[in-house]
Amino acid sequence: MANNTQLRVGCAAGFSGDRTDAALPVVQALIASGQPSVLIFETLAERTLALAQLARRTDPDAGYEPLLTDLLRPVLGLCLAHGVRIVSNFGAANPHGAARRIHALAAELGLARPRIAVLQGDDLSGPAHRALLQDALGSAMPTEPIVSANAYIGAQAIADALRAGADIVVCGRVADPSLVLGPALAHYGWATDDWDRLARATMAGHLLECGAQVTGGYFADPGYKDVPGLAQLGYPIAEIDADGHCTITKPPGTGGRIDERTVKEQLLYELHDPAAYLTPDVVADITQARVQAVGTDAVRLTGVRGHAQPPTLKVNVCFESGWFAEGEISYAGPRAEARARLAGEVLRERLAGLGPLRIDLIGVTSIFGDDTSRWLDAPANGSGDARDDVRDVRLRVALQHRDHASAQRLVREVTALYTCGPAGGGGVRTAMRPRLGTVSCLVPRDAVAVRFEMVD
């Protein structure tokens, strides 16, 4: 049965490692509205699940968002007391472990035991799915051990769990916008082929999914795009109506800004085709979308259209791919750049044969360098000589290699620059860590069995 009471969805995290004090102002604003409300935490990125699987290898109880307790402690009691549902992908590689931790946290806080639903079906890393991945990847199938394989599942199971009475829905890998579309589906009772409404709520989810990016965080560029109160950014809230159109706001009294420019930037963020934004739930078309300020820190998005969902689901497969080694050393004072360049040349010669090095002069040429380090061949000032006005340069060198001992040679060689020259090097820092490779593929939708279960 249709529900015409407006739904509000607030976002309190845009990635794993986001601020843990963001949720309270959002929840307070949701409660003050007096409207049906949901709080989402979006804490997964492409590599996060693989790292979570590695953590679970060490500790079977781990593998969910490491900041889970810090994120929920300030707001769990308020949400349960005021009927603010929580939906998140902070289950990562261990949604059941996350559910157990939330139940334990509720007990620690003296709260009534929440009803928690766990979504299952996205994890395709087990032997039972190996043939499916082989068919989808073909020659790109990793020969190295697979660490994780997860399908981007959609909103329907989230909606089903909320309709079944879940206070909290814990997901693994769902598509980011589905965290918002799921509650909207449950609230408004839309048909699963009501493509326009599904697309509109999906784009509301897209605006929320990166947290404070839409409220000015990623937008800020002093003197060009100024943002007030950046240290106390408010995180976004979407007011979604019965047709799926949304208005983006933030909690009163918080820093940041929401205007047409911040919303347009986030609307286009990571959007490969404005006419066909593919998600598990719908194909969204924003070519006729309209972004309009409707008040202070309030922007309305309308005009989004939708088309039938794709017949396939995207799967990310992460696998072991050797080792990553890096080292840094600083040079300062006169001719700092020339000495740093010479150190890079020494390392390239000493490590010849190990494969391409990534060599950066941080502060001079780094972000725009490529993985083959062509900066050594490029003139620094048009004459081929280093600039004399650079007084502080940090050299960074990185290497990936399948063999641990070979990768470790980089660590030793950077450390040896202390006394082997050039002059004046200091502040060496080195690191070694396992390297993860990633390949993606599409699998038939009906090959992925998605469901939820209530966890007691």
Short mmCIF file of C-alpha atoms in Angstrom, two decimals:
data_model
loop_
_atom_site.label_atom_id
_atom_site.label_comp_id
_atom_site.label_asym_id
_atom_site.label_seq_id
_atom_site.Cartn_x
_atom_site.Cartn_y
_atom_site.Cartn_z
CA MET A 1 0.00 0.00 0.00
CA ALA A 2 1.39 3.41 -0.99
CA ASN A 3 2.70 5.70 1.73
CA ASN A 4 2.66 9.42 1.01
CA THR A 5 4.47 10.51 4.20
CA GLN A 6 7.85 11.90 3.14
CA LEU A 7 10.89 9.80 3.95
CA ARG A 8 14.14 11.29 5.20
CA VAL A 9 17.44 9.45 4.82
CA GLY A 10 20.59 10.75 6.45
CA CYS A 11 24.14 9.64 5.70
CA ALA A 12 26.81 9.55 8.40
CA ALA A 13 29.75 7.93 6.59
CA GLY A 14 31.05 7.92 3.03
CA PHE A 15 33.88 5.40 3.32
CA SER A 16 35.71 3.17 5.78
CA GLY A 17 37.71 5.54 7.96
CA ASP A 18 35.29 8.46 7.80
CA ARG A 19 34.69 10.70 10.83
CA THR A 20 32.99 8.99 13.73
CA ASP A 21 31.35 12.12 15.15
CA ALA A 22 29.24 12.82 12.07
CA ALA A 23 26.19 10.75 12.93
CA LEU A 24 24.86 12.56 16.01
CA PRO A 25 23.86 15.86 14.31
CA VAL A 26 22.28 13.90 11.47
CA VAL A 27 20.24 11.72 13.84
CA GLN A 28 19.17 14.73 15.89
CA ALA A 29 17.93 16.44 12.71
CA LEU A 30 16.09 13.31 11.61
CA ILE A 31 14.35 13.01 14.98
CA ALA A 32 13.46 16.71 15.04
CA SER A 33 11.73 16.40 11.65
CA GLY A 34 9.14 14.04 13.09
CA GLN A 35 9.09 12.17 9.78
CA PRO A 36 9.91 8.52 9.05
CA SER A 37 13.70 8.37 8.91
CA VAL A 38 16.61 6.10 8.09
CA LEU A 39 20.30 6.52 8.85
CA ILE A 40 22.84 5.01 6.46
CA PHE A 41 26.56 4.40 6.80
CA GLU A 42 28.41 3.74 3.53
CA THR A 43 31.77 2.21 4.47
CA LEU A 44 32.92 0.06 1.54
CA ALA A 45 35.23 0.81 -1.36
CA GLU A 46 36.60 -1.48 -4.05
CA ARG A 47 39.48 -2.85 -1.95
CA THR A 48 37.80 -2.68 1.46
CA LEU A 49 36.23 -6.10 1.17
CA ALA A 50 39.51 -7.76 0.24
CA LEU A 51 41.21 -6.15 3.23
CA ALA A 52 38.31 -7.30 5.40
CA GLN A 53 38.74 -10.87 4.15
CA LEU A 54 42.45 -10.71 5.00
CA ALA A 55 41.54 -9.48 8.50
CA ARG A 56 39.11 -12.38 8.89
CA ARG A 57 41.87 -14.86 8.03
CA THR A 58 43.74 -13.66 11.11
CA ASP A 59 40.65 -13.41 13.33
CA PRO A 60 37.43 -15.24 12.33
CA ASP A 61 35.40 -12.75 14.37
CA ALA A 62 36.83 -9.78 12.42
CA GLY A 63 36.16 -8.74 8.84
CA TYR A 64 33.51 -6.10 9.40
CA GLU A 65 34.00 -2.33 9.57
CA PRO A 66 36.71 -1.75 12.19
CA LEU A 67 35.11 1.54 13.30
CA LEU A 68 31.68 -0.02 13.74
CA THR A 69 31.52 0.52 17.49
CA ASP A 70 32.78 4.10 17.26
CA LEU A 71 30.26 4.91 14.54
CA LEU A 72 27.25 3.47 16.34
CA ARG A 73 27.92 4.16 20.02
CA PRO A 74 26.87 7.85 19.94
CA VAL A 75 23.56 7.21 18.15
CA LEU A 76 22.40 3.63 18.61
CA GLY A 77 20.21 4.41 21.62
CA LEU A 78 18.67 7.47 19.99
CA CYS A 79 17.88 5.59 16.80
CA LEU A 80 16.22 2.70 18.61
CA ALA A 81 14.25 5.00 20.90
CA HIS A 82 12.91 7.16 18.06
CA GLY A 83 12.41 4.57 15.35
CA VAL A 84 15.24 5.71 13.11
CA ARG A 85 16.20 2.63 11.13
CA ILE A 86 19.88 1.98 10.34
CA VAL A 87 21.04 0.53 7.01
CA SER A 88 24.70 0.01 6.22
CA ASN A 89 27.23 -2.05 4.30
CA PHE A 90 29.54 -2.11 7.34
CA GLY A 91 29.15 -5.87 7.45
CA ALA A 92 31.89 -6.06 4.78
CA ALA A 93 33.29 -9.64 4.77
CA ASN A 94 31.52 -10.65 7.99
CA PRO A 95 27.97 -9.30 8.28
CA HIS A 96 27.06 -11.83 10.97
CA GLY A 97 30.08 -10.73 12.99
CA ALA A 98 28.92 -7.13 12.68
CA ALA A 99 25.44 -8.12 13.87
CA ARG A 100 26.91 -9.88 16.89
CA ARG A 101 28.98 -6.80 17.72
CA ILE A 102 25.92 -4.53 17.47
CA HIS A 103 23.96 -6.80 19.80
CA ALA A 104 26.88 -6.72 22.25
CA LEU A 105 27.08 -2.92 22.01
CA ALA A 106 23.35 -2.60 22.70
CA ALA A 107 23.81 -4.77 25.80
CA GLU A 108 26.76 -2.65 26.95
CA LEU A 109 24.61 0.48 26.61
CA GLY A 110 21.68 -1.09 28.46
CA LEU A 111 19.44 -0.96 25.40
CA ALA A 112 16.71 -3.30 24.30
CA ARG A 113 17.97 -5.93 21.89
CA PRO A 114 17.54 -4.56 18.35
CA ARG A 115 16.12 -6.62 15.51
CA ILE A 116 18.99 -7.02 13.05
CA ALA A 117 18.68 -8.38 9.53
CA VAL A 118 21.77 -9.62 7.70
CA LEU A 119 21.90 -9.70 3.91
CA GLN A 120 23.57 -12.67 2.25
CA GLY A 121 24.43 -13.64 -1.29
CA ASP A 122 27.01 -11.10 -2.41
CA ASP A 123 30.02 -13.24 -1.40
CA LEU A 124 31.06 -15.38 -4.37
CA SER A 125 34.56 -16.21 -3.15
CA GLY A 126 33.90 -19.84 -2.20
CA PRO A 127 34.56 -22.97 -4.27
CA ALA A 128 30.88 -23.26 -5.20
CA HIS A 129 31.16 -20.11 -7.32
CA ARG A 130 34.51 -20.83 -8.97
CA ALA A 131 32.97 -22.12 -12.20
CA LEU A 132 30.71 -19.06 -12.41
CA LEU A 133 33.72 -16.74 -12.10
CA GLN A 134 35.72 -18.79 -14.60
CA ASP A 135 32.94 -18.52 -17.17
CA ALA A 136 32.62 -14.78 -16.60
CA LEU A 137 36.35 -13.95 -16.59
CA GLY A 138 37.72 -16.45 -19.09
CA SER A 139 41.44 -15.88 -19.61
CA ALA A 140 41.37 -13.06 -17.04
CA MET A 141 40.61 -15.54 -14.24
CA PRO A 142 43.38 -15.13 -11.64
CA THR A 143 45.79 -18.01 -11.23
CA GLU A 144 46.78 -16.62 -7.85
CA PRO A 145 44.70 -17.32 -4.70
CA ILE A 146 41.43 -15.38 -4.66
CA VAL A 147 40.98 -13.19 -1.58
CA SER A 148 37.47 -11.92 -2.25
CA ALA A 149 34.78 -12.02 -4.91
CA ASN A 150 31.64 -9.99 -4.32
CA ALA A 151 28.64 -9.14 -6.44
CA TYR A 152 27.10 -5.69 -6.25
CA ILE A 153 23.59 -6.63 -5.14
CA GLY A 154 20.63 -4.30 -5.07
CA ALA A 155 17.95 -2.78 -2.89
CA GLN A 156 15.19 -5.39 -2.88
CA ALA A 157 16.50 -7.50 0.02
CA ILE A 158 17.05 -4.35 2.08
CA ALA A 159 13.42 -3.36 1.49
CA ASP A 160 12.24 -6.86 2.39
CA ALA A 161 14.20 -6.79 5.64
CA LEU A 162 12.77 -3.42 6.63
CA ARG A 163 9.24 -4.56 5.83
CA ALA A 164 9.88 -7.59 8.04
CA GLY A 165 10.53 -5.25 10.97
CA ALA A 166 14.31 -4.92 11.08
CA ASP A 167 15.64 -2.05 13.17
CA ILE A 168 19.07 -2.44 11.56
CA VAL A 169 20.02 -3.96 8.20
CA VAL A 170 23.62 -5.12 7.90
CA CYS A 171 24.91 -5.65 4.37
CA GLY A 172 28.11 -6.69 2.72
CA ARG A 173 28.65 -5.55 -0.87
CA VAL A 174 25.54 -3.79 -2.06
CA ALA A 175 25.63 -1.01 -4.60
CA ASP A 176 26.07 2.25 -2.69
CA PRO A 177 22.84 3.94 -3.90
CA SER A 178 20.86 0.83 -2.95
CA LEU A 179 21.36 1.76 0.72
CA VAL A 180 18.93 4.62 0.07
CA LEU A 181 16.71 3.00 -2.55
CA GLY A 182 15.99 0.03 -0.25
CA PRO A 183 14.38 2.17 2.48
CA ALA A 184 12.46 4.15 -0.16
CA LEU A 185 11.11 0.92 -1.69
CA ALA A 186 10.04 -0.31 1.73
CA HIS A 187 8.46 3.02 2.68
CA TYR A 188 6.56 3.86 -0.50
CA GLY A 189 5.75 0.37 -1.76
CA TRP A 190 6.84 1.12 -5.32
CA ALA A 191 6.70 -1.66 -7.88
CA THR A 192 10.08 -3.14 -8.72
CA ASP A 193 9.65 -2.06 -12.35
CA ASP A 194 8.60 1.53 -11.57
CA TRP A 195 11.80 2.60 -13.30
CA ASP A 196 11.43 6.38 -13.03
CA ARG A 197 10.82 6.36 -9.27
CA LEU A 198 13.56 3.80 -8.72
CA ALA A 199 16.01 5.89 -10.74
CA ARG A 200 15.15 9.07 -8.84
CA ALA A 201 15.70 7.46 -5.44
CA THR A 202 18.86 5.83 -6.78
CA MET A 203 20.27 9.24 -7.65
CA ALA A 204 19.30 10.47 -4.18
CA GLY A 205 21.44 7.61 -2.93
CA HIS A 206 24.23 8.63 -5.28
CA LEU A 207 24.18 12.13 -3.81
CA LEU A 208 24.40 10.75 -0.26
CA GLU A 209 26.79 7.85 -0.74
CA CYS A 210 30.03 9.83 -0.34
CA GLY A 211 28.93 11.59 2.83
CA ALA A 212 30.30 15.11 3.17
CA GLN A 213 31.40 15.37 -0.45
CA VAL A 214 27.98 16.82 -1.34
CA THR A 215 27.98 19.20 1.64
CA GLY A 216 31.18 20.92 0.52
CA GLY A 217 34.01 18.63 1.58
CA TYR A 218 35.33 17.47 -1.77
CA PHE A 219 34.06 20.70 -3.31
CA ALA A 220 36.23 23.05 -1.23
CA ASP A 221 38.97 24.98 -3.04
CA PRO A 222 39.91 28.17 -1.13
CA GLY A 223 39.59 31.42 -3.02
CA TYR A 224 37.73 29.67 -5.81
CA LYS A 225 35.08 27.54 -4.13
CA ASP A 226 35.01 28.59 -0.50
CA VAL A 227 33.24 26.44 2.09
CA PRO A 228 32.51 27.75 5.59
CA GLY A 229 33.05 25.63 8.69
CA LEU A 230 34.97 22.87 6.94
CA ALA A 231 36.21 21.50 10.28
CA GLN A 232 32.61 20.87 11.41
CA LEU A 233 31.02 19.66 8.19
CA GLY A 234 27.41 18.61 8.35
CA TYR A 235 26.63 15.34 6.60
CA PRO A 236 23.77 15.16 4.12
CA ILE A 237 20.10 14.33 4.48
CA ALA A 238 17.81 13.50 1.55
CA GLU A 239 14.11 14.27 1.76
CA ILE A 240 12.56 11.81 -0.71
CA ASP A 241 8.96 12.23 -1.84
CA ALA A 242 6.47 9.66 -3.13
CA ASP A 243 7.62 10.18 -6.73
CA GLY A 244 11.28 9.65 -5.81
CA HIS A 245 12.33 13.28 -6.23
CA CYS A 246 14.65 14.47 -3.47
CA THR A 247 15.81 17.58 -1.66
CA ILE A 248 19.31 17.49 -0.20
CA THR A 249 19.86 19.29 3.10
CA LYS A 250 22.12 19.06 6.14
CA PRO A 251 21.68 19.43 9.90
CA PRO A 252 21.17 23.03 11.07
CA GLY A 253 24.15 24.67 12.71
CA THR A 254 26.72 22.47 11.00
CA GLY A 255 29.49 23.60 8.68
CA GLY A 256 29.72 23.15 4.95
CA ARG A 257 27.37 24.24 2.21
CA ILE A 258 24.79 22.74 -0.10
CA ASP A 259 24.06 24.62 -3.30
CA GLU A 260 23.53 23.85 -6.94
CA ARG A 261 27.26 23.55 -7.59
CA THR A 262 28.00 21.09 -4.78
CA VAL A 263 25.06 18.93 -5.85
CA LYS A 264 26.00 19.00 -9.54
CA GLU A 265 29.57 17.98 -8.75
CA GLN A 266 28.42 14.99 -6.72
CA LEU A 267 25.71 14.12 -9.22
CA LEU A 268 28.39 13.71 -11.91
CA TYR A 269 30.90 12.02 -9.61
CA GLU A 270 32.02 8.63 -11.03
CA LEU A 271 29.21 8.76 -13.57
CA HIS A 272 30.41 6.98 -16.71
CA ASP A 273 27.34 7.78 -18.85
CA PRO A 274 24.78 10.42 -17.79
CA ALA A 275 22.16 8.72 -19.98
CA ALA A 276 22.78 5.24 -18.59
CA TYR A 277 24.07 5.02 -15.02
CA LEU A 278 24.07 1.28 -14.39
CA THR A 279 23.05 -0.06 -10.99
CA PRO A 280 21.68 -3.46 -9.93
CA ASP A 281 18.25 -1.90 -9.48
CA VAL A 282 17.75 0.38 -12.47
CA VAL A 283 19.51 2.23 -15.27
CA ALA A 284 19.29 5.92 -14.39
CA ASP A 285 19.23 8.75 -16.93
CA ILE A 286 20.07 12.25 -15.68
CA THR A 287 20.26 13.97 -19.07
CA GLN A 288 17.02 15.84 -18.33
CA ALA A 289 17.64 16.29 -14.59
CA ARG A 290 17.12 19.64 -12.98
CA VAL A 291 19.06 20.87 -9.94
CA GLN A 292 17.43 23.83 -8.20
CA ALA A 293 18.12 25.63 -4.92
CA VAL A 294 14.93 25.78 -2.86
CA GLY A 295 16.33 27.40 0.27
CA THR A 296 19.48 27.90 2.28
CA ASP A 297 21.46 24.64 2.15
CA ALA A 298 18.56 22.96 0.36
CA VAL A 299 18.72 21.77 -3.25
CA ARG A 300 16.05 19.79 -5.10
CA LEU A 301 16.77 17.19 -7.79
CA THR A 302 14.01 16.39 -10.30
CA GLY A 303 13.73 15.12 -13.86
CA VAL A 304 15.63 11.84 -13.47
CA ARG A 305 14.33 9.05 -15.69
CA GLY A 306 14.80 5.30 -15.40
CA HIS A 307 15.10 2.25 -17.62
CA ALA A 308 14.97 -1.48 -16.95
CA GLN A 309 17.66 -2.94 -14.71
CA PRO A 310 20.61 -4.69 -16.37
CA PRO A 311 20.39 -8.50 -16.78
CA THR A 312 23.77 -8.92 -15.09
CA LEU A 313 25.47 -7.96 -11.84
CA LYS A 314 29.00 -6.62 -11.49
CA VAL A 315 31.49 -8.70 -9.51
CA ASN A 316 34.85 -7.51 -8.20
CA VAL A 317 37.44 -10.24 -7.72
CA CYS A 318 40.51 -9.46 -5.60
CA PHE A 319 43.49 -11.82 -5.56
CA GLU A 320 46.97 -12.10 -4.13
CA SER A 321 49.49 -10.53 -6.50
CA GLY A 322 52.80 -10.42 -4.67
CA TRP A 323 54.26 -7.59 -2.66
CA PHE A 324 54.29 -3.82 -2.66
CA ALA A 325 57.38 -2.03 -1.37
CA GLU A 326 57.95 1.68 -1.02
CA GLY A 327 60.49 4.01 0.49
CA GLU A 328 60.84 7.75 1.01
CA ILE A 329 63.74 10.07 1.81
CA SER A 330 63.91 13.87 2.05
CA TYR A 331 66.42 16.37 0.67
CA ALA A 332 66.45 20.03 1.72
CA GLY A 333 68.43 23.19 1.13
CA PRO A 334 70.35 24.33 -1.97
CA ARG A 335 70.11 21.98 -4.99
CA ALA A 336 67.58 19.79 -3.16
CA GLU A 337 65.84 18.76 -6.37
CA ALA A 338 69.08 17.86 -8.11
CA ARG A 339 70.11 15.63 -5.20
CA ALA A 340 66.70 13.96 -5.09
CA ARG A 341 66.85 13.32 -8.85
CA LEU A 342 70.32 11.82 -8.49
CA ALA A 343 69.06 9.53 -5.71
CA GLY A 344 66.27 8.37 -8.00
CA GLU A 345 68.78 7.62 -10.76
CA VAL A 346 70.91 5.63 -8.31
CA LEU A 347 67.92 3.54 -7.24
CA ARG A 348 66.87 2.91 -10.82
CA GLU A 349 70.34 1.63 -11.65
CA ARG A 350 70.67 -0.42 -8.47
CA LEU A 351 67.26 -2.04 -8.91
CA ALA A 352 67.44 -2.60 -12.67
CA GLY A 353 65.82 -5.83 -13.72
CA LEU A 354 63.18 -5.94 -11.00
CA GLY A 355 60.55 -4.30 -13.16
CA PRO A 356 59.32 -0.72 -13.49
CA LEU A 357 59.84 1.58 -10.51
CA ARG A 358 57.43 4.34 -9.60
CA ILE A 359 59.65 7.32 -8.72
CA ASP A 360 58.14 10.61 -7.52
CA LEU A 361 59.54 13.93 -6.40
CA ILE A 362 56.81 14.89 -4.00
CA GLY A 363 56.15 18.60 -4.33
CA VAL A 364 57.88 18.83 -7.71
CA THR A 365 56.52 16.07 -9.90
CA SER A 366 54.51 13.25 -8.40
CA ILE A 367 50.76 13.19 -8.97
CA PHE A 368 51.17 13.63 -12.73
CA GLY A 369 53.95 11.06 -13.06
CA ASP A 370 53.16 7.68 -14.55
CA ASP A 371 54.04 4.22 -13.30
CA THR A 372 57.10 4.03 -15.55
CA SER A 373 58.59 7.13 -13.91
CA ARG A 374 59.32 9.08 -17.05
CA TRP A 375 60.05 12.15 -14.92
CA LEU A 376 63.76 11.29 -14.96
CA ASP A 377 63.80 11.80 -18.72
CA ALA A 378 61.89 15.09 -18.62
CA PRO A 379 63.64 18.46 -18.24
CA ALA A 380 62.97 20.22 -14.97
CA ASN A 381 63.29 23.79 -16.21
CA GLY A 382 63.54 23.55 -19.97
CA SER A 383 67.29 23.04 -19.99
CA GLY A 384 67.37 19.60 -18.41
CA ASP A 385 68.73 20.93 -15.13
CA ALA A 386 66.96 20.80 -11.79
CA ARG A 387 65.53 24.05 -10.44
CA ASP A 388 67.54 25.85 -7.80
CA ASP A 389 64.49 27.36 -6.09
CA VAL A 390 63.15 24.06 -4.74
CA ARG A 391 64.28 23.90 -1.12
CA ASP A 392 62.45 20.86 0.22
CA VAL A 393 61.89 17.66 -1.79
CA ARG A 394 60.80 14.20 -0.75
CA LEU A 395 61.75 11.31 -2.99
CA ARG A 396 59.33 8.39 -3.08
CA VAL A 397 60.08 5.12 -4.82
CA ALA A 398 57.68 2.18 -5.13
CA LEU A 399 57.84 -1.30 -6.64
CA GLN A 400 55.49 -4.25 -6.91
CA HIS A 401 56.90 -7.73 -7.32
CA ARG A 402 55.62 -11.27 -6.90
CA ASP A 403 58.70 -12.27 -4.91
CA HIS A 404 59.03 -11.01 -1.33
CA ALA A 405 62.84 -10.96 -1.30
CA SER A 406 62.99 -9.02 -4.57
CA ALA A 407 60.54 -6.40 -3.33
CA GLN A 408 62.48 -6.10 -0.09
CA ARG A 409 65.56 -5.01 -2.02
CA LEU A 410 63.90 -1.64 -2.57
CA VAL A 411 63.51 -1.16 1.18
CA ARG A 412 67.20 -1.87 1.74
CA GLU A 413 68.39 0.34 -1.10
CA VAL A 414 66.38 3.36 0.01
CA THR A 415 67.70 2.95 3.56
CA ALA A 416 71.27 2.75 2.22
CA LEU A 417 70.93 6.24 0.73
CA TYR A 418 71.56 7.59 4.24
CA THR A 419 75.32 7.15 3.79
CA CYS A 420 75.71 6.09 0.17
CA GLY A 421 74.54 9.51 -0.99
CA PRO A 422 73.65 11.90 -2.41
CA ALA A 423 74.38 14.33 0.40
CA GLY A 424 71.92 15.41 3.02
CA GLY A 425 69.26 12.71 2.74
CA GLY A 426 67.16 12.09 5.84
CA GLY A 427 63.84 10.99 7.26
CA VAL A 428 63.77 7.59 5.57
CA ARG A 429 60.48 5.74 5.82
CA THR A 430 59.87 2.32 4.26
CA ALA A 431 57.01 -0.16 4.10
CA MET A 432 56.23 -3.63 2.76
CA ARG A 433 52.74 -5.09 2.39
CA PRO A 434 50.92 -7.76 0.41
CA ARG A 435 49.72 -6.58 -2.97
CA LEU A 436 46.14 -7.14 -4.12
CA GLY A 437 45.11 -7.35 -7.74
CA THR A 438 41.56 -6.73 -8.96
CA VAL A 439 39.56 -7.85 -11.98
CA SER A 440 35.88 -7.26 -12.64
CA CYS A 441 33.26 -9.17 -14.55
CA LEU A 442 29.52 -9.48 -15.09
CA VAL A 443 27.50 -12.52 -14.03
CA PRO A 444 23.86 -13.38 -14.76
CA ARG A 445 21.53 -11.85 -12.22
CA ASP A 446 19.82 -15.16 -11.50
CA ALA A 447 23.18 -16.76 -10.60
CA VAL A 448 23.33 -14.66 -7.41
CA ALA A 449 20.93 -15.78 -4.67
CA VAL A 450 20.24 -12.82 -2.39
CA ARG A 451 18.31 -13.14 0.85
CA PHE A 452 18.13 -11.74 4.35
CA GLU A 453 17.83 -13.39 7.71
CA MET A 454 16.96 -12.03 11.11
CA VAL A 455 19.76 -12.60 13.61
CA ASP A 456 18.95 -13.35 17.24
#
